[in-house]
Amino acid sequence: MITVKEAREKAVSFLSEPGLEREFIENVSVKLDDAEKLINISRQKQPQKIL
């Protein structure tokens, strides 16, 4: 299974390719610790939908 850190890095790299600045992407994206918390909650609760 891919880690949260690996997934975030892949997303940032993907968004950087079309010319978006990496610093901008990192500042407007979900921070790593918050992403980990959200994933842990969703794994525990197993919701039908996530908005």
PDB file of N, CA and C in Angstrom:
ATOM      1  N   MET A   1       0.852  -1.179   0.000  1.00  0.00           N
ATOM      2  CA  MET A   1       0.000   0.000   0.000  1.00  0.00           C
ATOM      3  C   MET A   1       0.896   1.239   0.000  1.00  0.00           C
ATOM      4  N   ILE A   2       0.523   2.219  -0.758  1.00  0.00           N
ATOM      5  CA  ILE A   2       1.271   3.474  -0.843  1.00  0.00           C
ATOM      6  C   ILE A   2       1.044   4.285   0.437  1.00  0.00           C
ATOM      7  N   THR A   3       2.094   4.931   0.905  1.00  0.00           N
ATOM      8  CA  THR A   3       1.967   5.754   2.115  1.00  0.00           C
ATOM      9  C   THR A   3       1.385   7.120   1.748  1.00  0.00           C
ATOM     10  N   VAL A   4       0.927   7.823   2.758  1.00  0.00           N
ATOM     11  CA  VAL A   4       0.391   9.167   2.557  1.00  0.00           C
ATOM     12  C   VAL A   4       1.470  10.082   1.993  1.00  0.00           C
ATOM     13  N   LYS A   5       2.667   9.963   2.530  1.00  0.00           N
ATOM     14  CA  LYS A   5       3.779  10.791   2.078  1.00  0.00           C
ATOM     15  C   LYS A   5       4.088  10.530   0.599  1.00  0.00           C
ATOM     16  N   GLU A   6       4.097   9.260   0.194  1.00  0.00           N
ATOM     17  CA  GLU A   6       4.357   8.914  -1.208  1.00  0.00           C
ATOM     18  C   GLU A   6       3.249   9.436  -2.119  1.00  0.00           C
ATOM     19  N   ALA A   7       2.010   9.300  -1.673  1.00  0.00           N
ATOM     20  CA  ALA A   7       0.879   9.775  -2.476  1.00  0.00           C
ATOM     21  C   ALA A   7       0.926  11.287  -2.649  1.00  0.00           C
ATOM     22  N   ARG A   8       1.252  11.994  -1.586  1.00  0.00           N
ATOM     23  CA  ARG A   8       1.328  13.459  -1.667  1.00  0.00           C
ATOM     24  C   ARG A   8       2.452  13.883  -2.609  1.00  0.00           C
ATOM     25  N   GLU A   9       3.583  13.210  -2.520  1.00  0.00           N
ATOM     26  CA  GLU A   9       4.709  13.543  -3.390  1.00  0.00           C
ATOM     27  C   GLU A   9       4.358  13.296  -4.863  1.00  0.00           C
ATOM     28  N   LYS A  10       3.675  12.201  -5.135  1.00  0.00           N
ATOM     29  CA  LYS A  10       3.264  11.920  -6.518  1.00  0.00           C
ATOM     30  C   LYS A  10       2.303  12.991  -7.024  1.00  0.00           C
ATOM     31  N   ALA A  11       1.374  13.412  -6.177  1.00  0.00           N
ATOM     32  CA  ALA A  11       0.416  14.438  -6.579  1.00  0.00           C
ATOM     33  C   ALA A  11       1.096  15.771  -6.842  1.00  0.00           C
ATOM     34  N   VAL A  12       2.003  16.156  -5.966  1.00  0.00           N
ATOM     35  CA  VAL A  12       2.722  17.425  -6.135  1.00  0.00           C
ATOM     36  C   VAL A  12       3.566  17.381  -7.408  1.00  0.00           C
ATOM     37  N   SER A  13       4.242  16.268  -7.635  1.00  0.00           N
ATOM     38  CA  SER A  13       5.053  16.123  -8.852  1.00  0.00           C
ATOM     39  C   SER A  13       4.189  16.187 -10.103  1.00  0.00           C
ATOM     40  N   PHE A  14       3.041  15.518 -10.053  1.00  0.00           N
ATOM     41  CA  PHE A  14       2.121  15.511 -11.195  1.00  0.00           C
ATOM     42  C   PHE A  14       1.632  16.923 -11.507  1.00  0.00           C
ATOM     43  N   LEU A  15       1.272  17.675 -10.486  1.00  0.00           N
ATOM     44  CA  LEU A  15       0.764  19.031 -10.689  1.00  0.00           C
ATOM     45  C   LEU A  15       1.864  20.007 -11.086  1.00  0.00           C
ATOM     46  N   SER A  16       3.094  19.691 -10.752  1.00  0.00           N
ATOM     47  CA  SER A  16       4.220  20.553 -11.120  1.00  0.00           C
ATOM     48  C   SER A  16       4.553  20.456 -12.604  1.00  0.00           C
ATOM     49  N   GLU A  17       4.260  19.325 -13.226  1.00  0.00           N
ATOM     50  CA  GLU A  17       4.602  19.112 -14.630  1.00  0.00           C
ATOM     51  C   GLU A  17       4.001  20.146 -15.571  1.00  0.00           C
ATOM     52  N   PRO A  18       2.702  20.495 -15.430  1.00  0.00           N
ATOM     53  CA  PRO A  18       2.134  21.459 -16.373  1.00  0.00           C
ATOM     54  C   PRO A  18       2.596  22.903 -16.155  1.00  0.00           C
ATOM     55  N   GLY A  19       3.459  23.111 -15.174  1.00  0.00           N
ATOM     56  CA  GLY A  19       4.008  24.444 -14.989  1.00  0.00           C
ATOM     57  C   GLY A  19       3.626  25.130 -13.693  1.00  0.00           C
ATOM     58  N   LEU A  20       2.835  24.488 -12.862  1.00  0.00           N
ATOM     59  CA  LEU A  20       2.525  25.084 -11.572  1.00  0.00           C
ATOM     60  C   LEU A  20       3.764  25.025 -10.695  1.00  0.00           C
ATOM     61  N   GLU A  21       3.986  26.075  -9.937  1.00  0.00           N
ATOM     62  CA  GLU A  21       5.161  26.105  -9.074  1.00  0.00           C
ATOM     63  C   GLU A  21       4.957  25.187  -7.877  1.00  0.00           C
ATOM     64  N   ARG A  22       5.981  24.404  -7.577  1.00  0.00           N
ATOM     65  CA  ARG A  22       5.919  23.434  -6.494  1.00  0.00           C
ATOM     66  C   ARG A  22       5.581  24.109  -5.159  1.00  0.00           C
ATOM     67  N   GLU A  23       6.176  25.245  -4.892  1.00  0.00           N
ATOM     68  CA  GLU A  23       5.917  25.959  -3.630  1.00  0.00           C
ATOM     69  C   GLU A  23       4.438  26.332  -3.516  1.00  0.00           C
ATOM     70  N   PHE A  24       3.836  26.790  -4.604  1.00  0.00           N
ATOM     71  CA  PHE A  24       2.413  27.142  -4.612  1.00  0.00           C
ATOM     72  C   PHE A  24       1.570  25.905  -4.300  1.00  0.00           C
ATOM     73  N   ILE A  25       1.866  24.807  -4.971  1.00  0.00           N
ATOM     74  CA  ILE A  25       1.100  23.572  -4.771  1.00  0.00           C
ATOM     75  C   ILE A  25       1.191  23.117  -3.321  1.00  0.00           C
ATOM     76  N   GLU A  26       2.387  23.144  -2.773  1.00  0.00           N
ATOM     77  CA  GLU A  26       2.566  22.703  -1.391  1.00  0.00           C
ATOM     78  C   GLU A  26       1.843  23.610  -0.401  1.00  0.00           C
ATOM     79  N   ASN A  27       1.753  24.902  -0.698  1.00  0.00           N
ATOM     80  CA  ASN A  27       1.073  25.835   0.207  1.00  0.00           C
ATOM     81  C   ASN A  27      -0.441  25.732   0.155  1.00  0.00           C
ATOM     82  N   VAL A  28      -1.014  25.324  -0.970  1.00  0.00           N
ATOM     83  CA  VAL A  28      -2.470  25.265  -1.079  1.00  0.00           C
ATOM     84  C   VAL A  28      -3.023  23.856  -0.878  1.00  0.00           C
ATOM     85  N   SER A  29      -2.156  22.863  -0.768  1.00  0.00           N
ATOM     86  CA  SER A  29      -2.626  21.488  -0.598  1.00  0.00           C
ATOM     87  C   SER A  29      -2.753  21.140   0.878  1.00  0.00           C
ATOM     88  N   VAL A  30      -3.407  20.019   1.126  1.00  0.00           N
ATOM     89  CA  VAL A  30      -3.563  19.518   2.488  1.00  0.00           C
ATOM     90  C   VAL A  30      -2.181  19.146   3.023  1.00  0.00           C
ATOM     91  N   LYS A  31      -1.889  19.574   4.216  1.00  0.00           N
ATOM     92  CA  LYS A  31      -0.599  19.265   4.836  1.00  0.00           C
ATOM     93  C   LYS A  31      -0.527  17.768   5.160  1.00  0.00           C
ATOM     94  N   LEU A  32       0.676  17.247   5.193  1.00  0.00           N
ATOM     95  CA  LEU A  32       0.893  15.812   5.357  1.00  0.00           C
ATOM     96  C   LEU A  32       0.242  15.262   6.629  1.00  0.00           C
ATOM     97  N   ASP A  33       0.424  15.932   7.756  1.00  0.00           N
ATOM     98  CA  ASP A  33      -0.159  15.417   9.009  1.00  0.00           C
ATOM     99  C   ASP A  33      -1.682  15.444   8.979  1.00  0.00           C
ATOM    100  N   ASP A  34      -2.268  16.455   8.340  1.00  0.00           N
ATOM    101  CA  ASP A  34      -3.728  16.516   8.205  1.00  0.00           C
ATOM    102  C   ASP A  34      -4.234  15.411   7.280  1.00  0.00           C
ATOM    103  N   ALA A  35      -3.508  15.140   6.219  1.00  0.00           N
ATOM    104  CA  ALA A  35      -3.896  14.071   5.289  1.00  0.00           C
ATOM    105  C   ALA A  35      -3.864  12.721   5.998  1.00  0.00           C
ATOM    106  N   GLU A  36      -2.847  12.503   6.809  1.00  0.00           N
ATOM    107  CA  GLU A  36      -2.760  11.250   7.557  1.00  0.00           C
ATOM    108  C   GLU A  36      -3.934  11.090   8.522  1.00  0.00           C
ATOM    109  N   LYS A  37      -4.310  12.173   9.180  1.00  0.00           N
ATOM    110  CA  LYS A  37      -5.454  12.134  10.093  1.00  0.00           C
ATOM    111  C   LYS A  37      -6.735  11.809   9.343  1.00  0.00           C
ATOM    112  N   LEU A  38      -6.941  12.459   8.198  1.00  0.00           N
ATOM    113  CA  LEU A  38      -8.152  12.212   7.402  1.00  0.00           C
ATOM    114  C   LEU A  38      -8.217  10.771   6.902  1.00  0.00           C
ATOM    115  N   ILE A  39      -7.097  10.244   6.477  1.00  0.00           N
ATOM    116  CA  ILE A  39      -7.071   8.861   6.001  1.00  0.00           C
ATOM    117  C   ILE A  39      -7.344   7.892   7.143  1.00  0.00           C
ATOM    118  N   ASN A  40      -6.748   8.129   8.297  1.00  0.00           N
ATOM    119  CA  ASN A  40      -6.999   7.251   9.445  1.00  0.00           C
ATOM    120  C   ASN A  40      -8.464   7.279   9.863  1.00  0.00           C
ATOM    121  N   ILE A  41      -9.074   8.444   9.872  1.00  0.00           N
ATOM    122  CA  ILE A  41     -10.499   8.553  10.207  1.00  0.00           C
ATOM    123  C   ILE A  41     -11.343   7.809   9.191  1.00  0.00           C
ATOM    124  N   SER A  42     -11.033   7.987   7.913  1.00  0.00           N
ATOM    125  CA  SER A  42     -11.837   7.317   6.882  1.00  0.00           C
ATOM    126  C   SER A  42     -11.661   5.798   6.932  1.00  0.00           C
ATOM    127  N   ARG A  43     -10.484   5.323   7.294  1.00  0.00           N
ATOM    128  CA  ARG A  43     -10.282   3.873   7.430  1.00  0.00           C
ATOM    129  C   ARG A  43     -11.071   3.318   8.613  1.00  0.00           C
ATOM    130  N   GLN A  44     -11.138   4.084   9.704  1.00  0.00           N
ATOM    131  CA  GLN A  44     -11.875   3.634  10.888  1.00  0.00           C
ATOM    132  C   GLN A  44     -13.379   3.669  10.658  1.00  0.00           C
ATOM    133  N   LYS A  45     -13.867   4.759  10.084  1.00  0.00           N
ATOM    134  CA  LYS A  45     -15.300   4.964   9.919  1.00  0.00           C
ATOM    135  C   LYS A  45     -15.877   4.259   8.690  1.00  0.00           C
ATOM    136  N   GLN A  46     -15.031   4.045   7.677  1.00  0.00           N
ATOM    137  CA  GLN A  46     -15.425   3.440   6.414  1.00  0.00           C
ATOM    138  C   GLN A  46     -16.724   4.056   5.855  1.00  0.00           C
ATOM    139  N   PRO A  47     -16.686   5.357   5.575  1.00  0.00           N
ATOM    140  CA  PRO A  47     -17.893   6.015   5.071  1.00  0.00           C
ATOM    141  C   PRO A  47     -18.245   5.572   3.649  1.00  0.00           C
ATOM    142  N   GLN A  48     -19.518   5.699   3.307  1.00  0.00           N
ATOM    143  CA  GLN A  48     -19.979   5.375   1.961  1.00  0.00           C
ATOM    144  C   GLN A  48     -19.527   6.426   0.962  1.00  0.00           C
ATOM    145  N   LYS A  49     -19.489   7.695   1.418  1.00  0.00           N
ATOM    146  CA  LYS A  49     -19.110   8.800   0.550  1.00  0.00           C
ATOM    147  C   LYS A  49     -18.200   9.743   1.309  1.00  0.00           C
ATOM    148  N   ILE A  50     -17.289  10.372   0.578  1.00  0.00           N
ATOM    149  CA  ILE A  50     -16.420  11.406   1.138  1.00  0.00           C
ATOM    150  C   ILE A  50     -16.526  12.623   0.246  1.00  0.00           C
ATOM    151  N   LEU A  51     -16.856  13.765   0.829  1.00  0.00           N
ATOM    152  CA  LEU A  51     -16.993  14.985   0.040  1.00  0.00           C
ATOM    153  C   LEU A  51     -15.708  15.771   0.055  1.00  0.00           C
TER     154      LEU A  51
END
